[in-house]
PDB file of C-alpha atoms in Angstrom:
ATOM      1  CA  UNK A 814      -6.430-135.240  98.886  1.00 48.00           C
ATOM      2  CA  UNK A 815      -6.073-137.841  96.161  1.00 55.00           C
ATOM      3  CA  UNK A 816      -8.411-140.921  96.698  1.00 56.00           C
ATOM      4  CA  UNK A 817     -10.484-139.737  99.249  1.00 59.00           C
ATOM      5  CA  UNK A 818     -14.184-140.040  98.701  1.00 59.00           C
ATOM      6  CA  UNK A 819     -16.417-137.030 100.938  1.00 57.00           C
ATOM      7  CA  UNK A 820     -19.057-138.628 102.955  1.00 61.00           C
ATOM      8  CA  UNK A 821     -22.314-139.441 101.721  1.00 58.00           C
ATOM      9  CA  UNK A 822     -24.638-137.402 103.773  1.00 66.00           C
ATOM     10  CA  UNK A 823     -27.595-139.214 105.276  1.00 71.00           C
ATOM     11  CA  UNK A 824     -30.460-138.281 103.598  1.00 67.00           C
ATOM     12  CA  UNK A 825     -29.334-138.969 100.078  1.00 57.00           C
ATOM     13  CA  UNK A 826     -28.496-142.463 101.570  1.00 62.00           C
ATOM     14  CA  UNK A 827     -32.090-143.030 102.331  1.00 64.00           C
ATOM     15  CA  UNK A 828     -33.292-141.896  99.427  1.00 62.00           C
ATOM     16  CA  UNK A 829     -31.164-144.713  97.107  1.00 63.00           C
ATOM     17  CA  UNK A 830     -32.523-147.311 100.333  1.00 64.00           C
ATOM     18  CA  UNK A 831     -36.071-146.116  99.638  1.00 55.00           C
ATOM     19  CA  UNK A 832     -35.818-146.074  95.756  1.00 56.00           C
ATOM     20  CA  UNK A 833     -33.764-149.684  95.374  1.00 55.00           C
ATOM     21  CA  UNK A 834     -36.705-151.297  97.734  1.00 50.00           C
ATOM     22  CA  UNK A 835     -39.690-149.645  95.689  1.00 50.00           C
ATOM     23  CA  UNK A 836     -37.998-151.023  92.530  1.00 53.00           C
ATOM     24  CA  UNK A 837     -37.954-154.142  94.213  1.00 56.00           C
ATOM     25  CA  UNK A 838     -41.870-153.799  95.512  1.00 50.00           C
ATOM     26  CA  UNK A 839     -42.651-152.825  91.460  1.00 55.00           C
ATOM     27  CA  UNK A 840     -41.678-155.909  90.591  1.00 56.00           C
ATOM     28  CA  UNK A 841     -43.356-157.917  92.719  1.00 58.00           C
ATOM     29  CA  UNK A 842     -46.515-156.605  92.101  1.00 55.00           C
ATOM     30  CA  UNK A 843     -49.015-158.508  89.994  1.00 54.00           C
ATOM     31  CA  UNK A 844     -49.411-157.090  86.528  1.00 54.00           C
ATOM     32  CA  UNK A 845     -52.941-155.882  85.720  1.00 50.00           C
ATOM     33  CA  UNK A 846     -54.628-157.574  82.463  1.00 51.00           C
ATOM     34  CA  UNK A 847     -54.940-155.551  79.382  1.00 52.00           C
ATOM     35  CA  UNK A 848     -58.042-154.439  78.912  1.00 60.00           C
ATOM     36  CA  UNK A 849     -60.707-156.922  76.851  1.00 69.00           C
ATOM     37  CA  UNK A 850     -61.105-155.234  73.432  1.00 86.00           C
ATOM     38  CA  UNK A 851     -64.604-154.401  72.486  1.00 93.00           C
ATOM     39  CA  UNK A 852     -66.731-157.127  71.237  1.00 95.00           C
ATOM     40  CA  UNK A 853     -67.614-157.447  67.261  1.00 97.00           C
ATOM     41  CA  UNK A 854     -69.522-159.141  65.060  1.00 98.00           C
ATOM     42  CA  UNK A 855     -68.081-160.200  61.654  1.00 98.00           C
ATOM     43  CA  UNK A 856     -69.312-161.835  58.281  1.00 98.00           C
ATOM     44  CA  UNK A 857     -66.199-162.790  56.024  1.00 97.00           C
ATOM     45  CA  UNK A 858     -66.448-164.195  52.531  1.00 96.00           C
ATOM     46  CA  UNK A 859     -64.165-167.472  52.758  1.00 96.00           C
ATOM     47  CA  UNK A 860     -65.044-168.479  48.727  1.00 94.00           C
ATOM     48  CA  UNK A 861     -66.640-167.064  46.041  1.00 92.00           C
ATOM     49  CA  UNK A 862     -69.709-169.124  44.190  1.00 94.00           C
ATOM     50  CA  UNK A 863     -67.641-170.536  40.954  1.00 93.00           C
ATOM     51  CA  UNK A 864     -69.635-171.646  38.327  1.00 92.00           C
ATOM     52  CA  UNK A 865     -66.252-172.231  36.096  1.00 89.00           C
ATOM     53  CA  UNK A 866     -66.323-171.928  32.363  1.00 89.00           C
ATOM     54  CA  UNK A 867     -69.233-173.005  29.656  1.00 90.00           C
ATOM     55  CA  UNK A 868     -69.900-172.593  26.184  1.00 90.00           C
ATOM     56  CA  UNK A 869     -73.946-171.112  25.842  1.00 92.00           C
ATOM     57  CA  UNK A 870     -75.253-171.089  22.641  1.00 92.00           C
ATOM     58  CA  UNK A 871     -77.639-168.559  22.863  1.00 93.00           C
ATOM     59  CA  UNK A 872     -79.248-168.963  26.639  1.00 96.00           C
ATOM     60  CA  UNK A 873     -78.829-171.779  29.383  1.00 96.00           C
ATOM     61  CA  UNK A 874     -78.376-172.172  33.510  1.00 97.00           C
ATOM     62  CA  UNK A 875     -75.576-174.279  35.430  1.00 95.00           C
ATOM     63  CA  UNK A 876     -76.828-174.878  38.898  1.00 97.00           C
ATOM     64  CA  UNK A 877     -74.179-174.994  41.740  1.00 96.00           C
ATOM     65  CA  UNK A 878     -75.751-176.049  44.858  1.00 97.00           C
ATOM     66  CA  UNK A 879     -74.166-175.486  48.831  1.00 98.00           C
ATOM     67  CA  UNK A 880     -73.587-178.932  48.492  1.00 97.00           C
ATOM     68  CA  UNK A 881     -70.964-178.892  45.539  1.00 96.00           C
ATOM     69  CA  UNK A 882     -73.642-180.278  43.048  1.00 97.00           C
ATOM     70  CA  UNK A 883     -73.956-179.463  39.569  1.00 95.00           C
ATOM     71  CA  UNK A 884     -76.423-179.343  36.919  1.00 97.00           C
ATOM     72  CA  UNK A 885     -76.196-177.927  33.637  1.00 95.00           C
ATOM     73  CA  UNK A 886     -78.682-177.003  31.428  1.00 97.00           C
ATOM     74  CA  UNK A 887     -78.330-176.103  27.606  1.00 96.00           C
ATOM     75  CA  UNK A 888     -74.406-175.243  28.307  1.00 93.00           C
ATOM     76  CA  UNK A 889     -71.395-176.911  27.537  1.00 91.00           C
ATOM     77  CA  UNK A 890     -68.447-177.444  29.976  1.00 90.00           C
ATOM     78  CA  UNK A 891     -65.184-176.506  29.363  1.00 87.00           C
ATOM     79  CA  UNK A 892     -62.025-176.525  30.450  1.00 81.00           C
ATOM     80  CA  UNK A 893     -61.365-177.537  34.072  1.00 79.00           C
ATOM     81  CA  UNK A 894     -62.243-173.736  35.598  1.00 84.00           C
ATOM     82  CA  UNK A 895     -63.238-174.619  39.373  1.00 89.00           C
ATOM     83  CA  UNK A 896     -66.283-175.247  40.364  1.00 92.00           C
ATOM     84  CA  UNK A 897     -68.096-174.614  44.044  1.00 94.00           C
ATOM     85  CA  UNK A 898     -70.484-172.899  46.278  1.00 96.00           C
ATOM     86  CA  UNK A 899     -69.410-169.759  48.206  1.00 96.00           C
ATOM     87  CA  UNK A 900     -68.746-170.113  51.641  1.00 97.00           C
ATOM     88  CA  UNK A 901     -69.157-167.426  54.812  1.00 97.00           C
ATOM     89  CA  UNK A 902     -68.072-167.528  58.003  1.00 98.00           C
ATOM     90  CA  UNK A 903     -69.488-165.166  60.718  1.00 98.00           C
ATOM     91  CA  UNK A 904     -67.614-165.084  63.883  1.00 98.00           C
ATOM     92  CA  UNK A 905     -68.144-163.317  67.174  1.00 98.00           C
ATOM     93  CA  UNK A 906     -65.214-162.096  69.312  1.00 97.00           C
ATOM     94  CA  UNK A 907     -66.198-161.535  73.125  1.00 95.00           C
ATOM     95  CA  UNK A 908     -63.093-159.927  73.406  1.00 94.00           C
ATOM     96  CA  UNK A 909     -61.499-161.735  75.812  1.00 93.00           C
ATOM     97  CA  UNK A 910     -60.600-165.103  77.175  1.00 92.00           C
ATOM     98  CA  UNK A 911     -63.335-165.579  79.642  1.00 92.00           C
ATOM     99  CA  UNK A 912     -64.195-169.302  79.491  1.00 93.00           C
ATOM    100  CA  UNK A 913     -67.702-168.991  80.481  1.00 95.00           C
ATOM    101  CA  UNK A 914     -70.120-171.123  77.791  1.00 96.00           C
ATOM    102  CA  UNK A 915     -71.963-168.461  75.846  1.00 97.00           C
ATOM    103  CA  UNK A 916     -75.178-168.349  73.175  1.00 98.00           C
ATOM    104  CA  UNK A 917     -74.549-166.128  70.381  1.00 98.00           C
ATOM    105  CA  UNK A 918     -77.805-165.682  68.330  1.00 98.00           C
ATOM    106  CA  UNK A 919     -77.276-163.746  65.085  1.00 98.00           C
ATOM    107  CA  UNK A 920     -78.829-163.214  61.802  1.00 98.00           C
ATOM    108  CA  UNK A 921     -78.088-163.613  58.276  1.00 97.00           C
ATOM    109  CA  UNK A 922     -79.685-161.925  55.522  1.00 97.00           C
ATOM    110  CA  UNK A 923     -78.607-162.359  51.719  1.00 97.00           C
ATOM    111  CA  UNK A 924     -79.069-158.621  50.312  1.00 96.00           C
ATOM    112  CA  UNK A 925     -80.613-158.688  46.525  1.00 94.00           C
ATOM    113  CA  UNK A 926     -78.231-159.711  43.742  1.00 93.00           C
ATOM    114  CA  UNK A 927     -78.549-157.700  40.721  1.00 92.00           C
ATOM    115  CA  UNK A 928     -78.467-159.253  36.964  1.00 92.00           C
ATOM    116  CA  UNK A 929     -74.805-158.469  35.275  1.00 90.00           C
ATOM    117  CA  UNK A 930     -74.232-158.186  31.893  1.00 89.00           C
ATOM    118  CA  UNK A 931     -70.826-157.886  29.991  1.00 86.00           C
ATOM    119  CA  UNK A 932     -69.666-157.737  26.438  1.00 87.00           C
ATOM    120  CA  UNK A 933     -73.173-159.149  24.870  1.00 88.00           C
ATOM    121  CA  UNK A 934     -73.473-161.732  27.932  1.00 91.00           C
ATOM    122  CA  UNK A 935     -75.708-161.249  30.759  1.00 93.00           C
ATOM    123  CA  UNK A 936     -76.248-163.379  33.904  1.00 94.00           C
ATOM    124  CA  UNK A 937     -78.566-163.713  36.688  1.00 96.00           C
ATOM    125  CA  UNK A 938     -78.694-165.346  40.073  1.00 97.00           C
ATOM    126  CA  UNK A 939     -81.771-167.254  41.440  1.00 97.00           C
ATOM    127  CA  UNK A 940     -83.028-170.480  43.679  1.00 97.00           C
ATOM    128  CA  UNK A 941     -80.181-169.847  46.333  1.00 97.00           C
ATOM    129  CA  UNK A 942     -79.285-172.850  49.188  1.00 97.00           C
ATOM    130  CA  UNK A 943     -77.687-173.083  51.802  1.00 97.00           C
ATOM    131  CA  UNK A 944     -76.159-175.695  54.199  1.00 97.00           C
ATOM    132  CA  UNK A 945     -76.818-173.196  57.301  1.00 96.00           C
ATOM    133  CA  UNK A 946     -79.474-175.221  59.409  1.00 94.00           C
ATOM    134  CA  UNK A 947     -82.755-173.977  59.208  1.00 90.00           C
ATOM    135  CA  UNK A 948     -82.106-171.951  56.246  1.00 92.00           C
ATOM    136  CA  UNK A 949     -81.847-174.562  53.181  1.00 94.00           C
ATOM    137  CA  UNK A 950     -84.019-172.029  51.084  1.00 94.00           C
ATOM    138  CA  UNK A 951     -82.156-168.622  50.684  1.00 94.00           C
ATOM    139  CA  UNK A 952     -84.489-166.299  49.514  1.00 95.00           C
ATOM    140  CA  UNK A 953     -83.346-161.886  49.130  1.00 96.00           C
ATOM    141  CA  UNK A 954     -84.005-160.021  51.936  1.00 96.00           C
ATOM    142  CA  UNK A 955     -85.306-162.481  54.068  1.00 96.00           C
ATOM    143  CA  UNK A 956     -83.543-162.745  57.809  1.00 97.00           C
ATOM    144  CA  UNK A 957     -82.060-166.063  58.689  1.00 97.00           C
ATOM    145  CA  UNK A 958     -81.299-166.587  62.605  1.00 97.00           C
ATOM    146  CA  UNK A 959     -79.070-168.803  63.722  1.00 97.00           C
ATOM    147  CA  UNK A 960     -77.275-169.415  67.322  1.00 97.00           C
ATOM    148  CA  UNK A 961     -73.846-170.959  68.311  1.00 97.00           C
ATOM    149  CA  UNK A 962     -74.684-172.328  71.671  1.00 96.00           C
ATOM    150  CA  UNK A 963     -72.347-173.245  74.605  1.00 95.00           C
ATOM    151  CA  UNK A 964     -69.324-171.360  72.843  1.00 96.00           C
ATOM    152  CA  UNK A 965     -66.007-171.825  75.619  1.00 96.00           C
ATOM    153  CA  UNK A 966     -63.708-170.115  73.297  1.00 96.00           C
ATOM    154  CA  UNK A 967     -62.918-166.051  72.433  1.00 96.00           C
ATOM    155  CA  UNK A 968     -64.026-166.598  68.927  1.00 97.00           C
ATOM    156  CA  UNK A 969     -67.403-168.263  68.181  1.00 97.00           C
ATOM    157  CA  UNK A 970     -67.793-168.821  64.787  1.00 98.00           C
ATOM    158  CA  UNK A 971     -70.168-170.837  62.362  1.00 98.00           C
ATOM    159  CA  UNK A 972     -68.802-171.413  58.685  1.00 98.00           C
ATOM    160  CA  UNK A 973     -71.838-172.162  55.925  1.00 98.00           C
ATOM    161  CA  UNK A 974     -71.354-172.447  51.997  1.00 98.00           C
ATOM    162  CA  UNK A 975     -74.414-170.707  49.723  1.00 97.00           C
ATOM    163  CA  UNK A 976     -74.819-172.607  45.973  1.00 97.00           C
ATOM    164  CA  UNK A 977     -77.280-171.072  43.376  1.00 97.00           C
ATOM    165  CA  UNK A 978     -78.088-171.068  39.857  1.00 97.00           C
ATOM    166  CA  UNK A 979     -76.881-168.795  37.263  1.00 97.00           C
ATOM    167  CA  UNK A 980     -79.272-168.215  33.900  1.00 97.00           C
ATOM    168  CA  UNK A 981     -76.878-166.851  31.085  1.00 96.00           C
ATOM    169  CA  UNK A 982     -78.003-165.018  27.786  1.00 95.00           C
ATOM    170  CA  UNK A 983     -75.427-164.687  25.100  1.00 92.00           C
ATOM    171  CA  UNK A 984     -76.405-162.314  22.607  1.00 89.00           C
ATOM    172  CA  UNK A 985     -72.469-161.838  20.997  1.00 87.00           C
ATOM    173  CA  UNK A 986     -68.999-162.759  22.529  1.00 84.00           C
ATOM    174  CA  UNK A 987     -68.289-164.031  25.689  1.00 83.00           C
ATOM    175  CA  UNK A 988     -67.567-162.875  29.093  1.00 81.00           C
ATOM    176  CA  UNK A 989     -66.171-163.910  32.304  1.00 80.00           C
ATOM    177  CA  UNK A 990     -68.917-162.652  34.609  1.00 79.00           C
ATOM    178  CA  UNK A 991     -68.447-162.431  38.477  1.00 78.00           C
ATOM    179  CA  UNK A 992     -71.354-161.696  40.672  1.00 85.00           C
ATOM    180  CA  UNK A 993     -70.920-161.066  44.405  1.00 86.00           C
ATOM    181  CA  UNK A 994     -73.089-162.330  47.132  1.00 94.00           C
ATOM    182  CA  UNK A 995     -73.693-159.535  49.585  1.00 95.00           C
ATOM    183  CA  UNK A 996     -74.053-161.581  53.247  1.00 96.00           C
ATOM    184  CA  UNK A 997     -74.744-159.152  56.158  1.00 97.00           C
ATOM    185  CA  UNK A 998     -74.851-160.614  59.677  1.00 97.00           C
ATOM    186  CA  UNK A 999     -76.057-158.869  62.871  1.00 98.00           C
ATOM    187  CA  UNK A1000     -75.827-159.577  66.436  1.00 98.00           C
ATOM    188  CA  UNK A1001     -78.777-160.284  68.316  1.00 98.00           C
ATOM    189  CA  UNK A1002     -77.922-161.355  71.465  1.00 97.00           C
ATOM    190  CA  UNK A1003     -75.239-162.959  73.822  1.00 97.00           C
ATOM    191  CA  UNK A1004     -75.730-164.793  76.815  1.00 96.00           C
ATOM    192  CA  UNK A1005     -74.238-166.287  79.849  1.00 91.00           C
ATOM    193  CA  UNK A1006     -70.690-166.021  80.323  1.00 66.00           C
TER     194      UNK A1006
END
């Protein structure tokens, strides 16, 4: 017959009952956090040390301190290149939002910078500062500790700017010389939280 529907039987019935009300129950349920990602350590190089551009006769130094100071000696200035100390940031990431107050003790060592030397000019790093407390004095190889205390936040971080002085030797030419700092941090210990 034409618009007649056969009967539902009874146990399919309950099964749509029983799969509309766990839908319902799903939703209800409180959603379980994503997991905290694992906690890391990180040393990022925010600005390079700029010593800008100079004219040296045959040898001289410009000093760039982590202050933003600068002294020249036996160079010339030239053009408006910027100038500026390098700055770091090192930054710990618990890895999740817990808002416990933490201390995050780490250490900072500034890895030996070697002498560069390009098209008949060569250049060498020395008497390295910084603005890090306790470390003023940056001397190669030697570990700097530091910690961020009573951190609330997922990301404790301390940002510190490193100034040094640059000896150049022109023998011919010139040269735009970059030298990189190599910062390493490490993680020594967290507590609370």
């Amino acid at each position: 017959m034409i618009g007649r529907r056969a009967p539902v039987p009874e146990t399919l019935r309950r099964q749509r009952r029983l799969g509309v009300l766990l839908l319902i129950l799903s939703s209800l349920l409180p959603t379980s956090p994503a997991p905290a990602a694992v906690p890391t350590l990180t040393v990022t190089a925010d600005a390079a040390l700029r010593f800008g551009a100079f004219v040296v006769p045959s040898s001289g130094s410009r000093t760039v301190s982590a202050s933003g100071a600068v002294i020249n000696d036996a160079i010339f200035p030239v053009a408006s290149a910027p100038v500026g100390p390098s700055q770091f940031t090192v930054a710990y990431d618990r890895g999740n939002q817990n808002p416990k107050a933490i201390r995050v003790t780490f250490q900072v060592v500034l890895s030996s910078v070697p002498a560069v030397t390009q098209t008949g000019v060569s250049g060498r790093l020395s008497a390295f500062d910084s603005d890090l407390p306790g470390a003023a004095l940056l001397v190669p190889g030697r570990i700097v500790t530091y910690t961020i205390a009573n951190c609330t936040t997922r990301i404790c971080a301390k940002s510190f700017r490193v100034g040094a002085r640059l000896d150049v030797t022109r023998r011919s030419g010139g040269a735009n010389l970059t030298i990189a700092l190599p910062v390493i941090a490490t993680l020594v210990s967290v507590e609370g939280g």
